[in-house]
Each structure stands twice: as structure tokens, then as C-alpha cells.
mmCIF file of C-alpha atoms in Angstrom:
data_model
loop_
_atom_site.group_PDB
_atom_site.id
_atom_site.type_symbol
_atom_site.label_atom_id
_atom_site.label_comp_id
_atom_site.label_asym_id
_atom_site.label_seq_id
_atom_site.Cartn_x
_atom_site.Cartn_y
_atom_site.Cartn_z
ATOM 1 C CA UNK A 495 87.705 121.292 164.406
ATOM 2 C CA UNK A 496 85.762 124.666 164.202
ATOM 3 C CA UNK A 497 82.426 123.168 164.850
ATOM 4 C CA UNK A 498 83.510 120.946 167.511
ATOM 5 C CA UNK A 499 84.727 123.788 169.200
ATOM 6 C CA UNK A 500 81.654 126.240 168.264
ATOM 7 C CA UNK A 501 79.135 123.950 169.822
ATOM 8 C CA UNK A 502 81.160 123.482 173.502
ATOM 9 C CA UNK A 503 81.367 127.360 173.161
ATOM 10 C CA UNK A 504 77.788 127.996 172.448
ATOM 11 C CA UNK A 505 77.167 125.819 176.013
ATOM 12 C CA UNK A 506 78.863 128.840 178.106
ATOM 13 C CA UNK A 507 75.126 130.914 178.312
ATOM 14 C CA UNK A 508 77.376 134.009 179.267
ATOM 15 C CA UNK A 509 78.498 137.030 177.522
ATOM 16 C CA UNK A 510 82.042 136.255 176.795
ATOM 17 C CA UNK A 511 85.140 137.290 174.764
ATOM 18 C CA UNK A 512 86.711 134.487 172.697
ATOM 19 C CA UNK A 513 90.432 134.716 172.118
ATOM 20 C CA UNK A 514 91.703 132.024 169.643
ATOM 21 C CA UNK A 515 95.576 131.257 168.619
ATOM 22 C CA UNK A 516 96.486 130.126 165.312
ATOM 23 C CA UNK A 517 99.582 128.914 162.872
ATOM 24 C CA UNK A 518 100.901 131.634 160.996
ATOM 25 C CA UNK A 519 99.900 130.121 157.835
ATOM 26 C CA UNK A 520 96.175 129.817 159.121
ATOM 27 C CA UNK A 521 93.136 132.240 157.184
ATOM 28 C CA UNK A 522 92.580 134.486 160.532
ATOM 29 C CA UNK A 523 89.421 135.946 158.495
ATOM 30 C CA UNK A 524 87.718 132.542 157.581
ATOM 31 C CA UNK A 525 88.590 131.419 161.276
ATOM 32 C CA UNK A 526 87.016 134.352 162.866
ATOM 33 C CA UNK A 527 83.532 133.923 160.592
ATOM 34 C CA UNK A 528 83.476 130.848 161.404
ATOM 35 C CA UNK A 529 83.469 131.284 165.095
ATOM 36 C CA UNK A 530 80.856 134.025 165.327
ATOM 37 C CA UNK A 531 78.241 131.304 165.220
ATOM 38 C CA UNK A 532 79.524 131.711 168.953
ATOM 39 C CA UNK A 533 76.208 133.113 170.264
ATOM 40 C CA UNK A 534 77.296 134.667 173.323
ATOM 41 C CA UNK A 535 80.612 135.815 171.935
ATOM 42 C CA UNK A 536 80.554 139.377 172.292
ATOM 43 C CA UNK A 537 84.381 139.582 170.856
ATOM 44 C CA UNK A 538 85.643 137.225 168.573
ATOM 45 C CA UNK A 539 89.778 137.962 168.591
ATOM 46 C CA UNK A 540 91.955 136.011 165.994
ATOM 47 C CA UNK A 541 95.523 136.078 166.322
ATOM 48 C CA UNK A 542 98.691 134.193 164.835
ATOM 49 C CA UNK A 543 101.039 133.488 167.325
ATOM 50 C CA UNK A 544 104.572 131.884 166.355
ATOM 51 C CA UNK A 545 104.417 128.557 167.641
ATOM 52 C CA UNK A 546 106.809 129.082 170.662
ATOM 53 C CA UNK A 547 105.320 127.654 174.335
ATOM 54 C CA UNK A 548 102.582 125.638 172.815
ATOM 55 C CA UNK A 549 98.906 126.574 174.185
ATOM 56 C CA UNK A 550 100.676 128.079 177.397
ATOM 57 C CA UNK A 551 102.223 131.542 175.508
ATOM 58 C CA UNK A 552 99.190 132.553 173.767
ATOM 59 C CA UNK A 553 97.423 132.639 176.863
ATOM 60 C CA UNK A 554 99.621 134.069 179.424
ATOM 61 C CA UNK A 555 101.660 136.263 176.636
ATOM 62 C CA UNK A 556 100.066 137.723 173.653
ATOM 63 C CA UNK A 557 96.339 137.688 175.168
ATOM 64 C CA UNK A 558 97.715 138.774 178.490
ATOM 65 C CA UNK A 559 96.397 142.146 178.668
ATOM 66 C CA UNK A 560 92.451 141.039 177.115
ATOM 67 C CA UNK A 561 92.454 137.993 179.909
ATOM 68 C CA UNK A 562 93.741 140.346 182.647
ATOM 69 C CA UNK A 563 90.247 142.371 181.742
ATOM 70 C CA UNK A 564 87.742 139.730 182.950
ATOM 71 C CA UNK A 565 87.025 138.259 186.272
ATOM 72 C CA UNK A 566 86.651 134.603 184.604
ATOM 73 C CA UNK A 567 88.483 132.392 181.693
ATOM 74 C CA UNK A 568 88.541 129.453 180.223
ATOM 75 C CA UNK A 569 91.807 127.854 178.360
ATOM 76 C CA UNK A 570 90.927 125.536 176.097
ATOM 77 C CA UNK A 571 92.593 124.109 173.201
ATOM 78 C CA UNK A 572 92.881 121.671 170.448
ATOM 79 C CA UNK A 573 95.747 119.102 171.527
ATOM 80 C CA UNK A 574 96.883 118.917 168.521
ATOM 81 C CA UNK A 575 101.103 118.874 169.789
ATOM 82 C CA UNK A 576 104.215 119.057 167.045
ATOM 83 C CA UNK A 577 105.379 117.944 170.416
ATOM 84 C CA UNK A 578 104.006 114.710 170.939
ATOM 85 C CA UNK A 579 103.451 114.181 166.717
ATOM 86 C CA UNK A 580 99.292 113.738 167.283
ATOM 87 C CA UNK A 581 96.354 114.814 168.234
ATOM 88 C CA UNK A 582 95.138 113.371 171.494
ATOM 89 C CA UNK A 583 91.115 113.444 170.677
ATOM 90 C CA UNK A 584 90.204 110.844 173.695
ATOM 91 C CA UNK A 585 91.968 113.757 176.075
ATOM 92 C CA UNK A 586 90.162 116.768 173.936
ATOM 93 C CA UNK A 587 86.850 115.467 174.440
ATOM 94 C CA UNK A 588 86.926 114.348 177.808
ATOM 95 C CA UNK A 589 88.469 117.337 179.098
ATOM 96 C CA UNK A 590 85.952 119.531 177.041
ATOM 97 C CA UNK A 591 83.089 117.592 178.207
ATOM 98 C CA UNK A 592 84.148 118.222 181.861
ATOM 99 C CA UNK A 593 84.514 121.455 181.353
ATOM 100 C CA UNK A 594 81.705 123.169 178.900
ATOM 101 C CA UNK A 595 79.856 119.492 178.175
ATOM 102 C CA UNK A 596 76.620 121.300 178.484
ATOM 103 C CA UNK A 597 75.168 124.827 179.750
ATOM 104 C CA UNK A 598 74.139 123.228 183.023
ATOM 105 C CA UNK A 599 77.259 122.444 184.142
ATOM 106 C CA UNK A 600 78.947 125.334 183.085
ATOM 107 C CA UNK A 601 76.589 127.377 185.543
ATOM 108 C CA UNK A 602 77.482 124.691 188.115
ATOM 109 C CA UNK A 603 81.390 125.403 187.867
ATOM 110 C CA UNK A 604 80.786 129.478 187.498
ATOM 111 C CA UNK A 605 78.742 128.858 190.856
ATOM 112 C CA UNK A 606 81.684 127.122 192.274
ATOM 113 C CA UNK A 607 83.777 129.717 191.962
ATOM 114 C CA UNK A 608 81.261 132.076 192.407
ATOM 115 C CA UNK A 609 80.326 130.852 196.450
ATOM 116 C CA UNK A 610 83.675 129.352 197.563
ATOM 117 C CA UNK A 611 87.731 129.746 197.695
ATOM 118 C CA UNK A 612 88.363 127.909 194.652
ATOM 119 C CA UNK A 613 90.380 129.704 192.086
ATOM 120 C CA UNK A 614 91.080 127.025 189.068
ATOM 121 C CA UNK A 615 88.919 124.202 188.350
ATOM 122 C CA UNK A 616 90.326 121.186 185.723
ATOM 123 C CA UNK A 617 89.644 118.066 184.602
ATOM 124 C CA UNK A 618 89.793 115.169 186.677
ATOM 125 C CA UNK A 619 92.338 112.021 185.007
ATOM 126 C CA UNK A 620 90.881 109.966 182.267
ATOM 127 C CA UNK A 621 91.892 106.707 181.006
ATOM 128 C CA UNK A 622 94.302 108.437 178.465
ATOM 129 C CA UNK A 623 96.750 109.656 181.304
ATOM 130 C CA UNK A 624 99.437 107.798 183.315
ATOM 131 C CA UNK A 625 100.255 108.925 186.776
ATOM 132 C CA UNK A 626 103.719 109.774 184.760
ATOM 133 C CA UNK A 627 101.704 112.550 183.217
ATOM 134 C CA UNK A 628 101.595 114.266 186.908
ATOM 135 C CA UNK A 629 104.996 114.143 187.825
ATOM 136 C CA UNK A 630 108.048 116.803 186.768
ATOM 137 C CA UNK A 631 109.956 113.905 184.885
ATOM 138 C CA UNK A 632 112.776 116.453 183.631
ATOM 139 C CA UNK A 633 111.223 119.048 185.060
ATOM 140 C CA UNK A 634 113.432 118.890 188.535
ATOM 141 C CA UNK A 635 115.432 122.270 187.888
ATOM 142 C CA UNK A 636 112.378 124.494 186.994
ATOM 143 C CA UNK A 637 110.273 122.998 189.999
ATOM 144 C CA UNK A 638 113.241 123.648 192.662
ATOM 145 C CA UNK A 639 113.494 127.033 191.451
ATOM 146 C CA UNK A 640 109.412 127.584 191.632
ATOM 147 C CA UNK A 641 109.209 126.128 195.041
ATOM 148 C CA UNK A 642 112.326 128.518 195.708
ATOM 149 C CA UNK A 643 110.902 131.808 193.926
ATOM 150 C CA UNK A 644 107.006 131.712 195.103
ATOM 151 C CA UNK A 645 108.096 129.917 198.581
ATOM 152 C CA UNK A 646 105.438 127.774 198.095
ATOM 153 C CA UNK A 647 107.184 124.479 200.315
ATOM 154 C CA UNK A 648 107.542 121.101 199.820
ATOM 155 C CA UNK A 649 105.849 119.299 196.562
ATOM 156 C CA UNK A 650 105.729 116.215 195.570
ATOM 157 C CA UNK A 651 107.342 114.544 192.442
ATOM 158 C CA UNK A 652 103.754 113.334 192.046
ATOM 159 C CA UNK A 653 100.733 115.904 192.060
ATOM 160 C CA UNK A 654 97.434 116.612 190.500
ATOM 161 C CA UNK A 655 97.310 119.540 188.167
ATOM 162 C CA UNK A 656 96.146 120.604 185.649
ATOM 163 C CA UNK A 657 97.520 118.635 182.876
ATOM 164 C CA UNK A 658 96.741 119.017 179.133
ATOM 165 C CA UNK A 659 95.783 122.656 180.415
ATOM 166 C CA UNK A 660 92.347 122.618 180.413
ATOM 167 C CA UNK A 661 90.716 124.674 182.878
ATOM 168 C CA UNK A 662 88.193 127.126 184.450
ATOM 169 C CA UNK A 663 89.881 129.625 186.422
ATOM 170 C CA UNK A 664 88.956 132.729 188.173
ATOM 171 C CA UNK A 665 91.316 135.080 186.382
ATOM 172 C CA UNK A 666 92.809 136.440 189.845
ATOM 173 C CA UNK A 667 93.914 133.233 190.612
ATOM 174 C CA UNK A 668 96.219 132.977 187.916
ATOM 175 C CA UNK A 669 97.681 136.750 188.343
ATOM 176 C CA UNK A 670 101.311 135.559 190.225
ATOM 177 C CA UNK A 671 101.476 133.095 186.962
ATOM 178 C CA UNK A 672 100.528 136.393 184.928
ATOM 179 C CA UNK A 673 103.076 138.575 187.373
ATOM 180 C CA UNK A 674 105.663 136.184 186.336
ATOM 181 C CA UNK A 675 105.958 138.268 182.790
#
């Protein structure tokens, strides 16, 4: 999936630094020459993280301190799930298309959140996705005890977000999530 992923990279026409998470039995040397075709990579950062948390530890764990350093990031990742048993492609693509799909509209969502309050922006729903994908299904505990902690009031058991967790996000945004250690 390397070159899938090298050519929605090489539509971000910004200096960036590229953080990747893989198995532990992956080649982190081959993986990283491989994605310095990445033209605007200034860093590219290989890691193997144990497969705990899916996508979501990486990110907010062991790259932690490197995201914390920029003022904008990108999650992105292959949806390939030991959780669900495949690879959801139809949900890759469409949420990589919404995001990086071209240069052009990359500099329209860094002007978003650029010249307004937004602090996240995500895909919107595609035919792959039941509303059951936006609800807590057995998820009551943790969401009483988020709405409890952060005092953040009522929420539905239905509500967009964003799901697969794809995004653009302005990296303060996401510092409470970050705070949360």
C-alpha cells in the first residue's frame, strides 16, 4: 500500500513530518526508503509499535511528543483491522480522497482552519457506513464517564464523528485528548 499512500502524501504541497506505525515484524528500513519519495517530507519517522489501541495509540502515545511539535496533523491510516478480519478499501479511499484527494483541496482545508474556529475536520459518511457506526453500541460506560470527566453535557447515542479516524486537525484541538495521557 506504500504507493497508494506516497501519492495522497505527495498532494499535501507543505513541508511536513511523516510519522508512520508498523507491525513489529515489518522492514522499518525498506518502509522508510520507500516513503521518502514523499517530496515535501522533511522527516520521515518509522516506528514499530505493539499492536495495542489500533491506529489510535500510535498517534496519541508513542508519536505524542513529535505531533505535540506542530501546529497541524493529519491521521491517516491503512484500515487494515485484526479487529474487524479485513481491510475496508471502499472506506480508505473515500476517506483519503476527502481528505488529501488532490493539492487543491488540501490548501482549501489548511485555509479552513487557517480563517475560522474549526479545530478537526473528517470525512463526511460514505455508502460503506451505517448510522450504527456513529453510535457508542457498548461503549455506554466509557461515554458516561467522558461526559462526566470533561463536563462536556448531554450527547447523544447517535453523533457524527470522526469514525474510521481520519482527519485534519489543528493539533491544539486535540491537546485535552493528548492531556488525557
Amino acid at each position: 500500500m506504500t504507493d497508494e499512500f506516497v501519492s495522497y502524501l505527495n498532494n499535501i504541497p507543505y513541508p511536513f513530518d511523516l510519522y508512520i506505525s508498523v507491525k513489529e515484524e515489518s522492514d522499518v528500513q525498506a518502509i522508510k526508503e520507500r516513503f521518502e519519495a514523499v517530496e515535501c517530507a522533511q522527516v520521515v519517522d518509522v516506528r514499530v509499535c505493539p499492536n495495542r489501541g489500533r491506529d489510535i495509540k500510535p498517534f496519541y502515545v508513542d508519536f505524542k511528543t513529535e505531533i505535540l511539535k506542530h501546529d497541524y496533523c493529519y491521521h491517516i491510516h491503512t484500515k487494515k483491522s485484526l479487529f474487524t478480519g479485513a481491510e475496508k478499501e471502499e472506506w480508505r479511499v473515500h476517506a483519503l480522497n476527502s481528505l488529501m484527494g488532490s493539492p487543491e483541496l488540501v490548501k482549501q482545508l489548511f485555509h479552513i482552519l487557517e480563517k475560522t474556529d474549526a479545530g478537526l475536520i473528517y470525512p463526511d459518511t460514505c455508502d460503506y457506513l451505517t448510522m450504527l457506526a456513529f453510535s457508542w453500541i457498548g461503549n455506554a460506560f466509557y461515554r458516561q464517564k467522558l461526559i462526566n470527566d470533561y463536563d462536556i453535557g448531554e450527547n447523544p447515542e447517535v453523533f457524527m464523528y470522526p469514525a474510521g479516524s481520519f482527519f485534519l486537525a489543528k493539533t491544539q484541538a486535540l491537546l485535552p485528548i493528548f492531556e488525557m495521557n
